Coordinates of C-alpha atoms in Angstrom, one line a residue:
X274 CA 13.9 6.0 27.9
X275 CA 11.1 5.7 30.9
X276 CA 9.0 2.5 31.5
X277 CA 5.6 3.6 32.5
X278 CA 3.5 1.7 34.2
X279 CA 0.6 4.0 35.5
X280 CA -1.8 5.7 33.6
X281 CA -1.4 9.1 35.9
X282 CA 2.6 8.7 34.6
X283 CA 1.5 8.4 31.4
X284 CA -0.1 11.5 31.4
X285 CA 1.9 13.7 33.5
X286 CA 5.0 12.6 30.7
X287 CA 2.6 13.5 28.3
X288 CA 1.6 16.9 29.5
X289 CA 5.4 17.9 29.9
X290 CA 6.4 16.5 27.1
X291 CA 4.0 18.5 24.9
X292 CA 4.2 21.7 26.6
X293 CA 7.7 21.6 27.0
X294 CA 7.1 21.6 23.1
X295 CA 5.0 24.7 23.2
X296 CA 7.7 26.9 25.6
X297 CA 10.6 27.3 22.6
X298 CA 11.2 25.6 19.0
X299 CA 14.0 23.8 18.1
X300 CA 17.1 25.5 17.0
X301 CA 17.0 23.7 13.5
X302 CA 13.6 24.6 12.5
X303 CA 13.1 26.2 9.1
X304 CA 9.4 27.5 8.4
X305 CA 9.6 27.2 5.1
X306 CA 7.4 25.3 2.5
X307 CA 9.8 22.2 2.2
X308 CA 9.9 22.0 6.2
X309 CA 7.1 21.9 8.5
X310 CA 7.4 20.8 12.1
X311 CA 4.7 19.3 14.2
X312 CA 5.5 20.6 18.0
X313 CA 3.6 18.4 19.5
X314 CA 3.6 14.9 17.0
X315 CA 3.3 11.8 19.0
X316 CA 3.6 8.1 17.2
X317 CA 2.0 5.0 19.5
X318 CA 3.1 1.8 18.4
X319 CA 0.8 -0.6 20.2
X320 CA 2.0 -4.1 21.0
X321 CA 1.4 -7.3 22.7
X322 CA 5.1 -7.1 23.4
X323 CA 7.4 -10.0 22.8
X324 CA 9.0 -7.7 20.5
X325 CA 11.1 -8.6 16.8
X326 CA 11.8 -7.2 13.5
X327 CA 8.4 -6.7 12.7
X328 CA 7.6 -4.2 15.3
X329 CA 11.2 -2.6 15.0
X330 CA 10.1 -1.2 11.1
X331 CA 7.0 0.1 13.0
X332 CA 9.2 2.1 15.7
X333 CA 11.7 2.9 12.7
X334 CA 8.9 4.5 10.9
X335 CA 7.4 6.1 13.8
X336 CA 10.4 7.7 14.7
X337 CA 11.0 9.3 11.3
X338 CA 7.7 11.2 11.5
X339 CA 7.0 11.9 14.9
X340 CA 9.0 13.5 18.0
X341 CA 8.2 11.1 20.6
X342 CA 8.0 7.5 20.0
X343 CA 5.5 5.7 22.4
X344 CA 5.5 1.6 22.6
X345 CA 2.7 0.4 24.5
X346 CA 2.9 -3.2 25.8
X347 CA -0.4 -5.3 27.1
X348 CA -1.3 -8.6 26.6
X349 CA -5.2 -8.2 26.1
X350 CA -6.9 -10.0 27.7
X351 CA -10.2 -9.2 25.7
X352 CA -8.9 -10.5 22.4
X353 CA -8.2 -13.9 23.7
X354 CA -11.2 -16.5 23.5
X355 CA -11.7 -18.7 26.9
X356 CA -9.6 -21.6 25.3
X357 CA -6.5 -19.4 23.3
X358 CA -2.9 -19.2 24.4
X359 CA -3.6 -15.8 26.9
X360 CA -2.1 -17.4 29.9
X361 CA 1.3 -18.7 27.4
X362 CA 1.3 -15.9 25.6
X363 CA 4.9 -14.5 25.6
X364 CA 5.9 -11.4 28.4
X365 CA 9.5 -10.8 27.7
X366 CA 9.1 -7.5 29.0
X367 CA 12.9 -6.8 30.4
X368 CA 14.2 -7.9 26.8
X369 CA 11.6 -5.7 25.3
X370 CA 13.4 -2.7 27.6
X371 CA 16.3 -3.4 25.6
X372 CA 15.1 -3.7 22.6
X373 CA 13.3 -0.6 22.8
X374 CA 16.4 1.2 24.3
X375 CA 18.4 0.5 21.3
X376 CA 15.6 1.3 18.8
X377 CA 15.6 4.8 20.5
X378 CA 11.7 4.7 21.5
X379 CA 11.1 7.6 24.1
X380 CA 8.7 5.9 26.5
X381 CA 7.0 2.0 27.0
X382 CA 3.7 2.4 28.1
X383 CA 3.4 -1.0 29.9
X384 CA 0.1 -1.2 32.7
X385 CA -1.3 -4.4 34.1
X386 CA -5.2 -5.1 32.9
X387 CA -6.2 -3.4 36.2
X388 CA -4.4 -0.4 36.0
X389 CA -6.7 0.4 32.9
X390 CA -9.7 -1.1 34.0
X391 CA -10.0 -4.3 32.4
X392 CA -10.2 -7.3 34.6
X393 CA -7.9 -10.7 33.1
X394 CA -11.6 -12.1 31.4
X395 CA -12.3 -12.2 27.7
X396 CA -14.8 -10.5 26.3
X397 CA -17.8 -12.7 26.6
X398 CA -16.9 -12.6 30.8
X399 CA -16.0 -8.9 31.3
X400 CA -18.7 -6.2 31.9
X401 CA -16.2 -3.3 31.0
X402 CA -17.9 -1.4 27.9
X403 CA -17.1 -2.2 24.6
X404 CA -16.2 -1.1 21.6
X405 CA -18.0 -3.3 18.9
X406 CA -16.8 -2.8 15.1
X407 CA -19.9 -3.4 11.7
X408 CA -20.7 -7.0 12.0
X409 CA -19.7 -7.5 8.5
X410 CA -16.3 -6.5 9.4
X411 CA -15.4 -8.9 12.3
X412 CA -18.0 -12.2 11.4
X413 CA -15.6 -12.7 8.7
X414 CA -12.2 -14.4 8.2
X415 CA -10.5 -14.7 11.4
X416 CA -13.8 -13.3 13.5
X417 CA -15.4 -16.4 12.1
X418 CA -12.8 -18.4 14.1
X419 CA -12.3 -16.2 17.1
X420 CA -15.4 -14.6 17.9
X421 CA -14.9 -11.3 20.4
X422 CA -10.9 -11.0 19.1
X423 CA -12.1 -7.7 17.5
X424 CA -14.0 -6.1 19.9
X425 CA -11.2 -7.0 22.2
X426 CA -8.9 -5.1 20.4
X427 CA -11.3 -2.0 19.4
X428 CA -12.1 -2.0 23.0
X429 CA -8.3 -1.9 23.6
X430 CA -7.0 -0.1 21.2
X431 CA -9.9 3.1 21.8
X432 CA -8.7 2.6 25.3
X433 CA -5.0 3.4 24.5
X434 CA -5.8 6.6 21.7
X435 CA -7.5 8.1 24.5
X436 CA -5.2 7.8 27.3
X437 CA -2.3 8.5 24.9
X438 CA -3.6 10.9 22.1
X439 CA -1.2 10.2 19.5
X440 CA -0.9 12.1 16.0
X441 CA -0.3 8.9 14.7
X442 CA -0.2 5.0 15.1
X443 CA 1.7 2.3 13.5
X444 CA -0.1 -1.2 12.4
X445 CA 1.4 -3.9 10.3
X446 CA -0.4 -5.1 7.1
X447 CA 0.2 -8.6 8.4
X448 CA -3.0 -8.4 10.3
X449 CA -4.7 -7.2 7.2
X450 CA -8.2 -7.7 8.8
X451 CA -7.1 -6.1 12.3
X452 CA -5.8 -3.1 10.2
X453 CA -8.8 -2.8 8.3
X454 CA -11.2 -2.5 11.4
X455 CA -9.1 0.2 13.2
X456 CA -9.1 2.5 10.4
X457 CA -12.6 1.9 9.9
X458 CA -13.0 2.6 13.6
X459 CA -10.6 5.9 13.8
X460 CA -12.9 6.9 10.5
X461 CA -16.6 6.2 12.8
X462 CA -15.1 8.0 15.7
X463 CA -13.9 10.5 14.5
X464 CA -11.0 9.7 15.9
X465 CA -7.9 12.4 15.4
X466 CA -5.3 9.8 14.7
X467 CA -3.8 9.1 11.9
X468 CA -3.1 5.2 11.1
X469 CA -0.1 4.6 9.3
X470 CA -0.1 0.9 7.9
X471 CA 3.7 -0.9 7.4
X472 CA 4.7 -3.5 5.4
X473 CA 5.0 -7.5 6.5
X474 CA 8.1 -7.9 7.5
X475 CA 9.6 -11.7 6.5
X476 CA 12.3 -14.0 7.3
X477 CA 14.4 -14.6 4.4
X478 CA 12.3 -17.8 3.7
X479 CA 9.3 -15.7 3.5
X480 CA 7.5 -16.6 6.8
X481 CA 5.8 -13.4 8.2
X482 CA 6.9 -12.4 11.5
X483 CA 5.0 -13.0 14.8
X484 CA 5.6 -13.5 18.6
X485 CA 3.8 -16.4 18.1
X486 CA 6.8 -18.3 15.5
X487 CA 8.6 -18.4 19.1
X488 CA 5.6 -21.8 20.0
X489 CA 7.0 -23.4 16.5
X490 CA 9.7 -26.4 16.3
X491 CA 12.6 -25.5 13.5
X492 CA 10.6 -28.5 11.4
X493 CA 7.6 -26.6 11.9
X494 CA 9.0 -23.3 11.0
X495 CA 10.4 -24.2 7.5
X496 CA 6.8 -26.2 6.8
X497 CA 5.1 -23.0 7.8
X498 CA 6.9 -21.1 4.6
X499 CA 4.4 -22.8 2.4
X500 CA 1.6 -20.5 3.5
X501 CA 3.7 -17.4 1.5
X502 CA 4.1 -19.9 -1.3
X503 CA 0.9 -20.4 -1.7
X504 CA 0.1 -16.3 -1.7
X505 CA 3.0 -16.1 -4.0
X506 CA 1.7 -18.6 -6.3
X507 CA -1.4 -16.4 -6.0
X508 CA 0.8 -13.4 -7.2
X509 CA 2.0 -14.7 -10.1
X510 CA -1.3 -15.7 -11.6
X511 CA -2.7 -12.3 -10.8
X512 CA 0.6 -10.7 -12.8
X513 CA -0.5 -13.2 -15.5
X514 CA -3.9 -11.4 -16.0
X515 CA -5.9 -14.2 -14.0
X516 CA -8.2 -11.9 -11.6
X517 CA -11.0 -14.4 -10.3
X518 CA -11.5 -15.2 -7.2
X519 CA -12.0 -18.9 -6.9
X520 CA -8.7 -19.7 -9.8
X521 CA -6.8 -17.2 -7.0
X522 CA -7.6 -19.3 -4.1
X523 CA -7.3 -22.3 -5.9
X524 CA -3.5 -21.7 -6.9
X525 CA -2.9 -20.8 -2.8
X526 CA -4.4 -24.1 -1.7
X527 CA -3.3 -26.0 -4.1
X528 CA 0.8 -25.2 -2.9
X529 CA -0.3 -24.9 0.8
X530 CA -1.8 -29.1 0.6
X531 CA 1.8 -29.8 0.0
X532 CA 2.5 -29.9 3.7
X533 CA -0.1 -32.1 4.8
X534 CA -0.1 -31.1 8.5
X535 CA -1.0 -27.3 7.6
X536 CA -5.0 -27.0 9.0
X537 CA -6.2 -24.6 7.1
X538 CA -8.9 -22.2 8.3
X539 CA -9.4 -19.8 5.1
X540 CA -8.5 -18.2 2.0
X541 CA -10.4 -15.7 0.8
X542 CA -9.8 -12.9 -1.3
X543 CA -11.7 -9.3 0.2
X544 CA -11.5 -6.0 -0.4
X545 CA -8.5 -4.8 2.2
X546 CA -10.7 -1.9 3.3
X547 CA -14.1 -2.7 3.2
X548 CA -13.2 -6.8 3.7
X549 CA -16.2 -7.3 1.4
X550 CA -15.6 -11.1 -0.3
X551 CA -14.7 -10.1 -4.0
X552 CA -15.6 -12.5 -7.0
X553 CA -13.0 -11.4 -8.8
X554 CA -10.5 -8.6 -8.0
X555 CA -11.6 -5.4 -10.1
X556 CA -9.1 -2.7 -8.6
X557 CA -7.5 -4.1 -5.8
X558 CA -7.8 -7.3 -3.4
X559 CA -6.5 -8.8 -0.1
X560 CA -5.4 -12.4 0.1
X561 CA -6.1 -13.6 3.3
X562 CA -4.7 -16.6 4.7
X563 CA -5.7 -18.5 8.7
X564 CA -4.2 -21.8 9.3
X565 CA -2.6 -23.9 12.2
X566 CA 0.3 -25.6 12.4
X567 CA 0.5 -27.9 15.6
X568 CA -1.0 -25.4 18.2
X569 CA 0.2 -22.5 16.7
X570 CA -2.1 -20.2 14.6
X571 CA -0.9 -18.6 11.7
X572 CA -2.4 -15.3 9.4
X573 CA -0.7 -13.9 6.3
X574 CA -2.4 -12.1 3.4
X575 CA -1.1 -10.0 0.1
X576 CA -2.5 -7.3 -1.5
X577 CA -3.3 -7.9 -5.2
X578 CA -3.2 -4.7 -7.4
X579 CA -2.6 -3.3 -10.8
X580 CA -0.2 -1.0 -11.2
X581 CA 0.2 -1.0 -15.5
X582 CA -3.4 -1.5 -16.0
X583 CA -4.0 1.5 -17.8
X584 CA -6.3 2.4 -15.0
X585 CA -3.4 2.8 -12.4
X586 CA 0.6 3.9 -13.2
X587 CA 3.4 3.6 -10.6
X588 CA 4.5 6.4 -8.0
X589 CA 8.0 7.7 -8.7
X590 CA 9.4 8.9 -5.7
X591 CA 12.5 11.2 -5.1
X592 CA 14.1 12.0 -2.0
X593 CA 18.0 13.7 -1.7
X594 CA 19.7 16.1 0.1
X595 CA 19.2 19.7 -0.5
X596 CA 20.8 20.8 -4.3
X597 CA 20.9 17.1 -5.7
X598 CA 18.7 18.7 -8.3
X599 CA 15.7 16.7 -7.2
X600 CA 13.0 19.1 -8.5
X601 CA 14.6 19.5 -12.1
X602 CA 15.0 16.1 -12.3
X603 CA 11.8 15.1 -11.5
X604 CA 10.0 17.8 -14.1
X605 CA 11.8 16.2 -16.4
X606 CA 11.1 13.0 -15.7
X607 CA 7.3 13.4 -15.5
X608 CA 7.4 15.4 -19.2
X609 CA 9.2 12.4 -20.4
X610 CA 6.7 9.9 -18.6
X611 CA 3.8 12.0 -19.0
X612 CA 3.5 11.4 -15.4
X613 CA 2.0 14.1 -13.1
X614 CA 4.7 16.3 -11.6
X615 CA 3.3 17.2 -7.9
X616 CA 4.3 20.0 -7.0
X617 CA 3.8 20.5 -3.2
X618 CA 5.2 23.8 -3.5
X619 CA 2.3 25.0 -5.8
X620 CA -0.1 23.4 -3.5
X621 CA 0.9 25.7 -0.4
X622 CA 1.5 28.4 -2.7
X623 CA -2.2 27.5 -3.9
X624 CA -3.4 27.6 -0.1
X625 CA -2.0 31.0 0.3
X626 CA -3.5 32.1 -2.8
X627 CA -6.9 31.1 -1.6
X628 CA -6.6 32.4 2.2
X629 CA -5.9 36.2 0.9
X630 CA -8.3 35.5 -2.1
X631 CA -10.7 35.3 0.7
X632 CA -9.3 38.2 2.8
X633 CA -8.7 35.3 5.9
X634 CA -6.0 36.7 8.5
X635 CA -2.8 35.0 8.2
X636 CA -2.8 33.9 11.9
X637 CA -6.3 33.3 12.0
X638 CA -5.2 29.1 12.3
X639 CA -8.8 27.6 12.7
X640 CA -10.1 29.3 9.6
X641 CA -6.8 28.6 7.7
X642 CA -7.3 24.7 8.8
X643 CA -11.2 24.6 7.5
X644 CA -10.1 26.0 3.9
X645 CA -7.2 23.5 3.7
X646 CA -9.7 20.7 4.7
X647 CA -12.2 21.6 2.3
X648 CA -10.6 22.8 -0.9
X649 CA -9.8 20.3 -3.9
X650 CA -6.4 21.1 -5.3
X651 CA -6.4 19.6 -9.3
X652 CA -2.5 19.4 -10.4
X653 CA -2.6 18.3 -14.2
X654 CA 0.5 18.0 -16.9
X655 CA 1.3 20.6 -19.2
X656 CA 3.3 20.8 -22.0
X657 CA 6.5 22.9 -20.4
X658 CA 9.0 22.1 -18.3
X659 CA 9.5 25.9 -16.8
X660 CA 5.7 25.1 -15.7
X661 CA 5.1 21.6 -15.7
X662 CA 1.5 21.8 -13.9
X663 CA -1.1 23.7 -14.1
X664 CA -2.4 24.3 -10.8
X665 CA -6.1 24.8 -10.0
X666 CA -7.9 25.3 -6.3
X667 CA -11.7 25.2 -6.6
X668 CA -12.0 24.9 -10.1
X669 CA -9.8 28.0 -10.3
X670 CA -7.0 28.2 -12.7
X671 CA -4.2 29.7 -10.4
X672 CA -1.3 28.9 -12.0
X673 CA 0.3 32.4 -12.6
X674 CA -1.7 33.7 -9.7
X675 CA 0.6 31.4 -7.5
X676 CA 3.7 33.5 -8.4
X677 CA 2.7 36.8 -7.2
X678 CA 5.0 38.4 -4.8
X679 CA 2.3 38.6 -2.3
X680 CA 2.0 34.8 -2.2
X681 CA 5.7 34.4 -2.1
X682 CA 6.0 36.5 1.5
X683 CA 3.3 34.4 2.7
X684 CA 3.6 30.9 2.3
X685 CA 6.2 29.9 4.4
X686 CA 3.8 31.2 7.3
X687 CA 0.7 29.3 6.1
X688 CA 3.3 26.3 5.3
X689 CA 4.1 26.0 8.9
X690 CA 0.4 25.4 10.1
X691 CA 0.6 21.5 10.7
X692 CA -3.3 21.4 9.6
X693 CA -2.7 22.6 5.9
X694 CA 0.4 20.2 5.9
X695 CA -2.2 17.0 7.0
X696 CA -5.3 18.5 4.6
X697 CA -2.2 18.7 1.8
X698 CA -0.5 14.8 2.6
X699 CA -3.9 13.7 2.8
X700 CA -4.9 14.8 -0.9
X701 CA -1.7 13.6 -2.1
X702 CA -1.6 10.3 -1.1
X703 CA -5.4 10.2 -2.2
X704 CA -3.6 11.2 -5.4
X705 CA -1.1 8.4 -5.1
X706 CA -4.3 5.9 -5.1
X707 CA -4.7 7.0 -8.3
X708 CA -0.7 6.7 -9.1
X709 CA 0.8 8.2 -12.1
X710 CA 3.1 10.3 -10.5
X711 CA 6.4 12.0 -9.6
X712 CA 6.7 13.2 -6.2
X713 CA 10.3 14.8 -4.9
X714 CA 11.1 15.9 -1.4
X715 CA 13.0 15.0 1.6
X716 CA 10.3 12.8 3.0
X717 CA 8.3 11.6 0.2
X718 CA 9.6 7.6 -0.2
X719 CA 9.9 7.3 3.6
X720 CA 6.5 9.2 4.6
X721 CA 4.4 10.6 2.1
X722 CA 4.4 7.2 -0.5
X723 CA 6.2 4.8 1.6
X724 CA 4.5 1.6 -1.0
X725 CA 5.8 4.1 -4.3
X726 CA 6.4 1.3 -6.5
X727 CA 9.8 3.0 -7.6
X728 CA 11.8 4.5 -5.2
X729 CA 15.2 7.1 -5.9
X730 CA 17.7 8.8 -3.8
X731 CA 19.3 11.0 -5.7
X732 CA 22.4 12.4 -4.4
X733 CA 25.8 14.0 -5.0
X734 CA 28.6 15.5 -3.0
X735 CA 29.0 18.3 -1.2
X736 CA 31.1 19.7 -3.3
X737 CA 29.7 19.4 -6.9
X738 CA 26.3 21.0 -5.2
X739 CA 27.8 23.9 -4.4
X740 CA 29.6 24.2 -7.8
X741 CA 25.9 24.1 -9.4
X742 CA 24.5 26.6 -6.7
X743 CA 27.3 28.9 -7.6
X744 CA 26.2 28.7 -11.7
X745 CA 22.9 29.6 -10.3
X746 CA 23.8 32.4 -8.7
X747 CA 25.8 33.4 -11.0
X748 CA 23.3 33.9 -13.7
X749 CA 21.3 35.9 -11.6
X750 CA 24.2 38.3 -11.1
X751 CA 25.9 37.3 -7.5
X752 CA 28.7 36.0 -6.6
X753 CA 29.4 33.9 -3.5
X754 CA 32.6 31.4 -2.8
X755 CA 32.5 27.8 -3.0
X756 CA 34.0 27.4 0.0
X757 CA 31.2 29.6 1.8
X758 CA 28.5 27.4 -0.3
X759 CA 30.0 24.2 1.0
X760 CA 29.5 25.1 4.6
X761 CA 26.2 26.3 4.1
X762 CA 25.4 22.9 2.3
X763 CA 27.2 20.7 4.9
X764 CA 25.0 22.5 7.6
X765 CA 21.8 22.0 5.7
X766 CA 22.6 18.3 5.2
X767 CA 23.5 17.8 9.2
X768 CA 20.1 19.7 10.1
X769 CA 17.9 17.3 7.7
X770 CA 19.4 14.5 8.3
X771 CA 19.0 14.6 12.0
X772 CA 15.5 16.1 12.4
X773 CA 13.4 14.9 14.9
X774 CA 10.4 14.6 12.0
X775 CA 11.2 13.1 8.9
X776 CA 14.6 13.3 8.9
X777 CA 16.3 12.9 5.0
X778 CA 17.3 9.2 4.8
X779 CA 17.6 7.0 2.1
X780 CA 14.3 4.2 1.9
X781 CA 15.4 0.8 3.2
X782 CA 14.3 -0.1 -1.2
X783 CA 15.3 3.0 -2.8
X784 CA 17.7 3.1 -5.6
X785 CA 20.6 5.6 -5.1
X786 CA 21.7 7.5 -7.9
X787 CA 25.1 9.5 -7.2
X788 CA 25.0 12.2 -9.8
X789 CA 28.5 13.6 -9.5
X790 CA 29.4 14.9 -13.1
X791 CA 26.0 14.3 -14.9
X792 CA 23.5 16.5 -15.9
X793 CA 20.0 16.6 -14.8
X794 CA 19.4 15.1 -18.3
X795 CA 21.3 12.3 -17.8
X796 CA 19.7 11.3 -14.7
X797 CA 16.1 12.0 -15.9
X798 CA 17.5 9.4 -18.3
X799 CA 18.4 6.9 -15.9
X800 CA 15.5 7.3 -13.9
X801 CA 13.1 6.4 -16.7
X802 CA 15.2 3.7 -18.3
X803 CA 15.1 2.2 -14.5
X804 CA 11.5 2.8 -14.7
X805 CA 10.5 0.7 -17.9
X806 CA 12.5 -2.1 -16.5
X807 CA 10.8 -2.2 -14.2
X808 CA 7.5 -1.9 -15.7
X809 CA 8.9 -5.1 -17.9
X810 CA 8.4 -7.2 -14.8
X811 CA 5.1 -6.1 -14.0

């Protein structure tokens, strides 16, 4: 691991690193439709440092989906109002070196204010040019109580996707507002970066994590709980069908007044992207929650959505090893459900349907990109399980189309184009606002839907795999040994599961089925009884 410290290191790391990517691939790199490898995919994590759990499921996660792992570490000194806690603010910076070492992160990105041009002044002091996010997104909540902390961190934050150019950055959903304005300021921009939110990470009492729970006294930490009690109170009124604003905030208050020296600043209930103030919460709503305890400032918030609204079913996601019988099971699931089966397959098959539909050379990359970005793929239930989906691009029914011979040679080649593999993650999780579906991959719980409400790893040993590879094969007229299908499976397990991008591993909440002696049947079975329990408790 290098500590940086320079922004001329920075880049000259940078520039090797990627073309270093460029000179050779990896040796375990399949280009097929299931595997698609980014050469160059960078993941920042920007911090303030002091470094804890919180920022460890950010690296975690940046690690699984990128192939260098950048931690920057800066106490801003824009975000900080004349009389905040800048000059206290915690610099652990050697035990943030070790705690990065162990987490595997690739390089810390760690310059002084100088080094990239912002003198130690706040924002209402400096003269350095500024980013300035919509009024009505930073006057708001905590903006109203720290004006300039947001154009502090804009400023910041623009400063450090330029210098390092990541594919993708990692924010926690604790700072619900924060995370709100950076999207909305990648999405002005035009930014190419994608931002990857991440759960609140909790002690087991339910206090959100922050550098700043360091300033509080173990009294003050325990009283400080009651600011998630309140938001759970919150939560179960909203389960119990209450959706307007004022009972919501209500509830919240009413639990955080028992700990009579809690000062709170707000609660307000917003929409998490927009933070427009809501009246009552229609689709979805962000409880926000500002308060002080001592000297220390507190923020905390939850998201309030339906999920068995009628309007909006859960994400079942599968993830497994390669010939756990992932994609069986999952057709089967979403005929019994009368889910949505997506088919990712069918969508790069449907991509290479449409690129020699419109005579587009198969290494022309640019033109391939622009289709991917601008076509609508529509995947919608049928009635059989040999073709549960019928598949349409443009309005065009292609669901036989997609099966041609010609299409098969192809699509591993336009599969391996990392723009049709963002346009295609993009619609799906636009498709997973929407829920109602079954998704199966190696990937899909940990990257694609990492908030699926339902989460399975289904699995089995090596060697019942290969016995259920060899039926296959056998009804198609070849004959191979177990012992050869075992080694072939063992290798394909070591090579996903220790992928630089999105390697297979089980989600931290996924369930795992072991399916060892059952039939694809009998785990569909299990997977839906699992679901309607859980749908009992919703």
């Amino acid at each position: 691991m290098r500590v940086l410290t320079t922004v001329a290191a920075l880049r000259c790391y940078l520039h090797q690193r990627r073309w270093n990517s460029h000179l050779r691939l990896p040796e375990d790199i399949e280009l097929d439709e299931e595997t698609i490898w980014y050469p160059t995919a960078v993941g920042l994590v920007p911090t303030m440092g002091s470094l804890h759990q919180g920022h460890l499921s950010l690296i975690e996660r940046a690690k699984q989906e990128n192939s260098t792992v950048i931690v920057s570490i800066f106490v801003n000194p824009l975000q900080f109002g004349p009389n905040e806690d800048y000059q206290r603010y915690p610099r652990t910076l050697e035990q943030d070196r070790q705690f990065c070492e162990q987490a595997g992160v690739d390089v810390i990105f760690a310059p002084t204010p100088e080094e990239i041009g912002v003198p130690g002044k706040n924002i209402e002091a400096t003269q350095v040019t500024q980013v300035i996010p919509p009024s009505d997104m930073i006057c708001n909540l905590c903006g109203k109580f720290r004006p300039g902390h947001f154009q502090g961190v804009a400023t910041i934050v623009t400063k450090l996707f330029n210098l390092v150019q990541p594919d993708r950055a990692y924010f926690g959903q604790k700072d619900g507002q924060q995370l709100a304005i950076i999207k909305r300021l990648v999405a002005d921009l035009n930014l190419p970066v994608e931002i990857v939110a991440c759960p609140t990470v909790r002690e087991v009492s339910g206090l959100a994590l922050s550098s700043r729970n360091q300033y509080l006294t173990a009294t003050e930490k325990e009283q400080a709980t009651v600011l998630f009690k309140g938001l759970r109170q919150a939560e179960a009124a909203f389960r119990a069908g209450v959706r307007d604003s004022g009972e919501l905030i209500a509830l919240a208050r009413q639990e955080i007044a028992k700990v009579s020296n809690i000062s709170l600043e707000y609660i307000e209930l917003v929409e998490p992207n927009t933070l427009m103030f809501l009246e009552k919460v229609e689709d979805e709503g962000m409880l926000a929650i500002a308060a002080r305890l001592g000297s220390t400032r507190l923020i905390d918030n939850t998201i309030l959505s339906d999920v068995n609204d009628g309007l909006r079913q859960p994400i079942i996601a599968i993830d497994g090893p390669a010939g756990a019988g992932k994609s069986t099971v999952a057709r089967q699931v979403a005929h019994q459900l009368g889910l949505v089966y997506l088919d990712t397959g069918a969508m790069y098959r449907a991509i290479t349907w449409l690129v020699l539909e419109q005579g587009i050379a198969i290494d022309d990359d640019c033109a391939i990109a622009e289709l991917a970005t601008r076509c609508k793929i529509e995947l919608t239930p049928s009635q059989s399980l040999q073709s549960p989906v019928r598949v349409q691009i443009n309005d065009v029914d292609v669901t036989q189309k997609i099966r041609t011979t010609e299409v098969t040679s192809l699509v591993s080649a336009i599969a391996a184009q990392s723009a049709v593999r963002q346009a295609l993650v993009q619609q799906q999780q636009s498709w997973g606002q929407r829920g109602g579906l079954v998704a199966e991959g190696r990937d899909i719980g940990t990257h694609v839907f990492p908030n699926a409400e339902i989460k399975i790893f289904l699995t089995a040993s090596v060697g019942e795999r290969a016995r259920r590879r060899q039926q296959d094969f056998q009804k198609t007229g070849s004959m191979l040994s177990l012992e050869q299908l075992e080694r072939e499976i063992a290798e394909r397990d070591l090579k996903d599961s220790t992928r630089k991008i999105s390697p297979l591993q089980k989600a931290a909440d996924a369930i795992e089925l072991q399916t060892d002696g059952l039939t694809a049947s009998e785990v569909a079975a299990q997977i839906v009884n699992h679901y309607n329990q859980r749908l009992s408790h919703w």
